[in-house]
């Protein structure tokens, strides 16, 4: 998918809230969609890095920690 000149590169569902998906983009933004609230646009756009996001993973035991990997191999913990 393309969103304002940036490609969606990865995504994952929220482990604690149904209807919420986190989508990484090629421009370093993290789009957070809450389909229960609205489905025509993302709820939050969070800038993580200046290069593309390549992977997303929630911690298995701590659902509030999101690991974000970028294209240069840097790990960002949110």
Coordinates of C-alpha atoms in Angstrom, one line a residue, residues 1-10 23-29 52-53:
X1 CA 0.0 0.0 0.0
X2 CA 1.1 3.6 -0.5
X3 CA 0.2 6.4 1.9
X4 CA 1.2 10.0 0.8
X5 CA 4.4 8.9 -1.0
X6 CA 5.4 6.3 1.6
X7 CA 5.0 2.5 1.4
X8 CA 3.6 0.4 4.2
X9 CA 6.4 -2.0 5.1
X10 CA 5.2 -4.0 8.1
X23 CA 1.7 -0.1 10.6
X24 CA 5.3 0.8 9.8
X25 CA 6.1 3.0 6.8
X26 CA 9.0 3.5 4.5
X27 CA 9.4 7.1 5.6
X28 CA 9.9 6.2 9.3
X29 CA 6.4 7.0 10.6
X52 CA 12.1 3.2 6.8
X53 CA 10.7 0.9 9.4

